[in-house]
PDB file of C-alpha atoms in Angstrom:
ATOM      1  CA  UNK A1048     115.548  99.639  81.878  1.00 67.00           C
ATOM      2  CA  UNK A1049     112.668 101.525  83.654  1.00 73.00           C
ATOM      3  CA  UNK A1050     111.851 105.034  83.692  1.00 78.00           C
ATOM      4  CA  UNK A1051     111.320 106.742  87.346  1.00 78.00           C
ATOM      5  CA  UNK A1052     107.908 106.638  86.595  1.00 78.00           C
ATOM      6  CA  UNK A1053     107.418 102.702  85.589  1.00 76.00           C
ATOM      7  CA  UNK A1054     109.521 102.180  88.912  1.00 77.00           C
ATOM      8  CA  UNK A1055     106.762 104.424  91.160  1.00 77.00           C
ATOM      9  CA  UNK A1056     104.334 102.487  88.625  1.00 76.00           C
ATOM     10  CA  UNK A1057     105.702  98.880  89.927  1.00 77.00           C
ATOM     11  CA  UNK A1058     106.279  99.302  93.867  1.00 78.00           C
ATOM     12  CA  UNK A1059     102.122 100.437  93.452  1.00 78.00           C
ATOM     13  CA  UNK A1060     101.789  97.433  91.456  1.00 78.00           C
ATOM     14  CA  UNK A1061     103.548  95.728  94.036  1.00 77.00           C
ATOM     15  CA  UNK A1062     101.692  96.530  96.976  1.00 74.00           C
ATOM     16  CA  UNK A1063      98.505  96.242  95.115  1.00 73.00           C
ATOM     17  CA  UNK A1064      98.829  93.170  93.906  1.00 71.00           C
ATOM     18  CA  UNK A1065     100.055  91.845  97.481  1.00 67.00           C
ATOM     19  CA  UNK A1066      97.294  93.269  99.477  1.00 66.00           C
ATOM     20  CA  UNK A1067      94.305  90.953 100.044  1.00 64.00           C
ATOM     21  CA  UNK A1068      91.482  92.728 100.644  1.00 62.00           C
ATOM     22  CA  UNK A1069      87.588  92.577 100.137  1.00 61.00           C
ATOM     23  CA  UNK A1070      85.601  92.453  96.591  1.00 58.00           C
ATOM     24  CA  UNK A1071      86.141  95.859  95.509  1.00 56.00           C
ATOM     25  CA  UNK A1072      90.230  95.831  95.585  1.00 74.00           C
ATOM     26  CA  UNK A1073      89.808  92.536  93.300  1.00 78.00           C
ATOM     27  CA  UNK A1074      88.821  94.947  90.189  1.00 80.00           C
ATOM     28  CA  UNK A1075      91.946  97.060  91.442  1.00 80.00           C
ATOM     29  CA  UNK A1076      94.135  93.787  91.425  1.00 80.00           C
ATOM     30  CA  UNK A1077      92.872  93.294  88.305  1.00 83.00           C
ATOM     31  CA  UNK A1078      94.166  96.321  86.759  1.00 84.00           C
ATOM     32  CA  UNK A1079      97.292  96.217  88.438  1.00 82.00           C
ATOM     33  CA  UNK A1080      98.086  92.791  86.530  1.00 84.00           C
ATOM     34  CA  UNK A1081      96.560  94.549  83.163  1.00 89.00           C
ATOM     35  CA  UNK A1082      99.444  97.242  83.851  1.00 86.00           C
ATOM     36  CA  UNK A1083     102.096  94.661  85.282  1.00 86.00           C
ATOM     37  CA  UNK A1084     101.617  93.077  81.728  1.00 90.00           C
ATOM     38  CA  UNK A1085     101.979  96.368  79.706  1.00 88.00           C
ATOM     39  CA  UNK A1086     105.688  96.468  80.915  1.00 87.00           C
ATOM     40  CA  UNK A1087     106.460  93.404  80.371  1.00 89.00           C
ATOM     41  CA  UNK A1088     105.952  94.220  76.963  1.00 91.00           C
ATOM     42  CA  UNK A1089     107.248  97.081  77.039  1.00 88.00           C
ATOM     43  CA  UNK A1090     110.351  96.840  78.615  1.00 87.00           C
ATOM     44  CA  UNK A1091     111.277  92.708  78.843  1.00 90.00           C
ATOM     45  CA  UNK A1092     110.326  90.071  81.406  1.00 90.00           C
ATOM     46  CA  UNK A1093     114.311  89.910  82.268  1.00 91.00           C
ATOM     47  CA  UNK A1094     114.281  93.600  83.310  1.00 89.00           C
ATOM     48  CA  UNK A1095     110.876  94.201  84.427  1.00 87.00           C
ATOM     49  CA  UNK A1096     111.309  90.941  87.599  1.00 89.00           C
ATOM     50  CA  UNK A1097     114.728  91.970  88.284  1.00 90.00           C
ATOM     51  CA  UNK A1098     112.881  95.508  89.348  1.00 88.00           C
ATOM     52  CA  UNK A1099     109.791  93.902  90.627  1.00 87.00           C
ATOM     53  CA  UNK A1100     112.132  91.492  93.168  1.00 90.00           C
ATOM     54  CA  UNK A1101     113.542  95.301  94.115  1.00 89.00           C
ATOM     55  CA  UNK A1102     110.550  96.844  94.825  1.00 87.00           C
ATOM     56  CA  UNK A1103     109.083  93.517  97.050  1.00 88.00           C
ATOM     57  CA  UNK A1104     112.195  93.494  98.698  1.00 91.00           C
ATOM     58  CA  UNK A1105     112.002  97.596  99.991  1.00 89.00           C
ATOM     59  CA  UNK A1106     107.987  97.059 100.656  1.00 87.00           C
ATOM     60  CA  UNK A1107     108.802  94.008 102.482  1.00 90.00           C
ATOM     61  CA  UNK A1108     111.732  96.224 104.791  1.00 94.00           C
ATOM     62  CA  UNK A1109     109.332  99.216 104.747  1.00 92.00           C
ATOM     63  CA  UNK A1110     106.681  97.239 106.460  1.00 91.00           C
ATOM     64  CA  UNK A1111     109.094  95.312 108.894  1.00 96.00           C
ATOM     65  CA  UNK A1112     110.371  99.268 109.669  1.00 97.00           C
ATOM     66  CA  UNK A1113     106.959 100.036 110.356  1.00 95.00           C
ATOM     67  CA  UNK A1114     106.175  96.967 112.637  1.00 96.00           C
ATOM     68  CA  UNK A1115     109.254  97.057 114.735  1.00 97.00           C
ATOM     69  CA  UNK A1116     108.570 101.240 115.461  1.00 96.00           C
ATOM     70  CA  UNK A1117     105.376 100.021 116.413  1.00 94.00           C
ATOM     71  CA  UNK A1118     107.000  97.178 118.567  1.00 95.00           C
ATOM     72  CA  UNK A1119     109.266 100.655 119.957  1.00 96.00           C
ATOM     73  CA  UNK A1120     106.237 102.822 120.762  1.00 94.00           C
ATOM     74  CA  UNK A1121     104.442 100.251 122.406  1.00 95.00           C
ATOM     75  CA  UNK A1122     106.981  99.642 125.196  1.00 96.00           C
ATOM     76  CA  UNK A1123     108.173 103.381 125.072  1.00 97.00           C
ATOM     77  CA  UNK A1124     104.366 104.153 125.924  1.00 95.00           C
ATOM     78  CA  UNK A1125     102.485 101.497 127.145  1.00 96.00           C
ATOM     79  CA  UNK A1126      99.336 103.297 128.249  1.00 96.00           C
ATOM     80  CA  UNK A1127      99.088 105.134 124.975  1.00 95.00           C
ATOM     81  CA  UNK A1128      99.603 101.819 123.099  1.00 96.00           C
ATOM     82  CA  UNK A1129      96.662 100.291 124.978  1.00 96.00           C
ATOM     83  CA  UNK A1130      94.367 103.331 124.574  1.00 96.00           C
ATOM     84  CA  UNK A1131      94.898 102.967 120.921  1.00 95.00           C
ATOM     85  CA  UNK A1132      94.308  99.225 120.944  1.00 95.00           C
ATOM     86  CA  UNK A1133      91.599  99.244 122.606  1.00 97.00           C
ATOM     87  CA  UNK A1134      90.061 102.165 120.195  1.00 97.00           C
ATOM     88  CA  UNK A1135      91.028  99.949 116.905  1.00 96.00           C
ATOM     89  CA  UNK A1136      89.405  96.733 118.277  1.00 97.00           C
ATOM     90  CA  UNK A1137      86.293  99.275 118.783  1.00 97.00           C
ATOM     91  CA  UNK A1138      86.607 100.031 115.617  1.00 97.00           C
ATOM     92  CA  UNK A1139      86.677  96.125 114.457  1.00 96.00           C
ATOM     93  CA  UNK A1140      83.644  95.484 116.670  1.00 97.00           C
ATOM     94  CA  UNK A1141      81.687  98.462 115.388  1.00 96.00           C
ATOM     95  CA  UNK A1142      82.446  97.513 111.905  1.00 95.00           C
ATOM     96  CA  UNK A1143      81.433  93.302 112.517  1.00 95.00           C
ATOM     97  CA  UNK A1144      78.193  94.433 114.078  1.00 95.00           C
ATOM     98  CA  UNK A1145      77.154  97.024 110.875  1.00 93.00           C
ATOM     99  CA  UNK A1146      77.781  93.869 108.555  1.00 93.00           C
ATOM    100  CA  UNK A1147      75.700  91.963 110.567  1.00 92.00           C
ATOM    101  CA  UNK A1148      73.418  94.008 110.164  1.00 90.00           C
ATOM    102  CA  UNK A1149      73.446  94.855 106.697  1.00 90.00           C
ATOM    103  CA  UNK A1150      73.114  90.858 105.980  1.00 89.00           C
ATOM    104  CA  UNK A1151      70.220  90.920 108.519  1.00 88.00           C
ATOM    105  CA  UNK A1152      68.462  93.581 106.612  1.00 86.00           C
ATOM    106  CA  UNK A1153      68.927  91.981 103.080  1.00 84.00           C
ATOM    107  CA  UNK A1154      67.258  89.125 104.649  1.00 82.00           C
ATOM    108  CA  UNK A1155      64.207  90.821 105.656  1.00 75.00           C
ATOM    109  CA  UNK A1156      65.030  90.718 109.164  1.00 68.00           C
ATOM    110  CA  UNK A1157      65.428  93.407 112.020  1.00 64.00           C
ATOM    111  CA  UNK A1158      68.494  94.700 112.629  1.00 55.00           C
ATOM    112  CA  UNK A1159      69.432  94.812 116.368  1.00 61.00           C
ATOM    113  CA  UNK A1160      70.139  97.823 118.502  1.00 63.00           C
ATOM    114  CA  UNK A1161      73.490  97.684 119.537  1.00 60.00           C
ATOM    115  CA  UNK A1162      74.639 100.172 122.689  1.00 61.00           C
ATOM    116  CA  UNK A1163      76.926 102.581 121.707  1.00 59.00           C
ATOM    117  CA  UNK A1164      80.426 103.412 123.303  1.00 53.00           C
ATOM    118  CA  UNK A1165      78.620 106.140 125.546  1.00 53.00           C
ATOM    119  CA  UNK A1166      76.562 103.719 127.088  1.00 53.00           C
ATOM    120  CA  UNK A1167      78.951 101.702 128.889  1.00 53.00           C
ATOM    121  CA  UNK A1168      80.067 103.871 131.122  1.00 50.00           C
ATOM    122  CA  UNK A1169      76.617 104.227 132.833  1.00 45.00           C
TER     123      UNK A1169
END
């Protein structure tokens, strides 16, 4: 069976390998399969995906927990839960425009200026 710390070891392995994510998390996939392969070895395939359906299973009801006390706060609060939508779409907008830009510059051409949040209330 697994130790305590191969079971910490596989629900990290877990989520890792289940997040998709940009370029740089593909090296950290990549070493998350190098480990996943380890204990196979180590401790048996039979073993090792009876404890790897575990762990998916509590990371899948520890997300859905998360979601639905999101679902909870939002009705609970409305106003905050708007206030912080609005501030994470911000966020996304801020973050599309910088990558525009950075491709813009490795082109060779000028990066716009882009207002900031202050602006718009003028």
């Amino acid at each position: 069976t697994l130790t305590h710390t191969q079971t910490c070891f596989l629900h990290t392995l877990t989520a890792t390998r289940t997040t998709e994510s940009d370029q740089t998390q593909h090296e950290l996939r990549d070493l998350a399969k190098q480990v996943q392969d380890l204990l196979i070895a180590t401790v048996g395939s039979t073993v090792f995906f009876a404890h790897l359906n575990r762990a998916r299973g509590e990371i899948a009801s520890t997300r859905q927990e998360r979601k639905r006390k999101v679902k909870e706060a939002a009705i609970a609060n409305p106003a905050e839960h708007a206030r912080r939508k609005m501030a994470r779409n911000l966020k996304k907008r801020e973050a599309r425009r910088t990558k525009i830009d950075k491709l813009r510059a490795r082109s060779g051409k000028l990066a716009r200026k882009h207002p900031s949040a202050d602006d718009d209330d003028e």
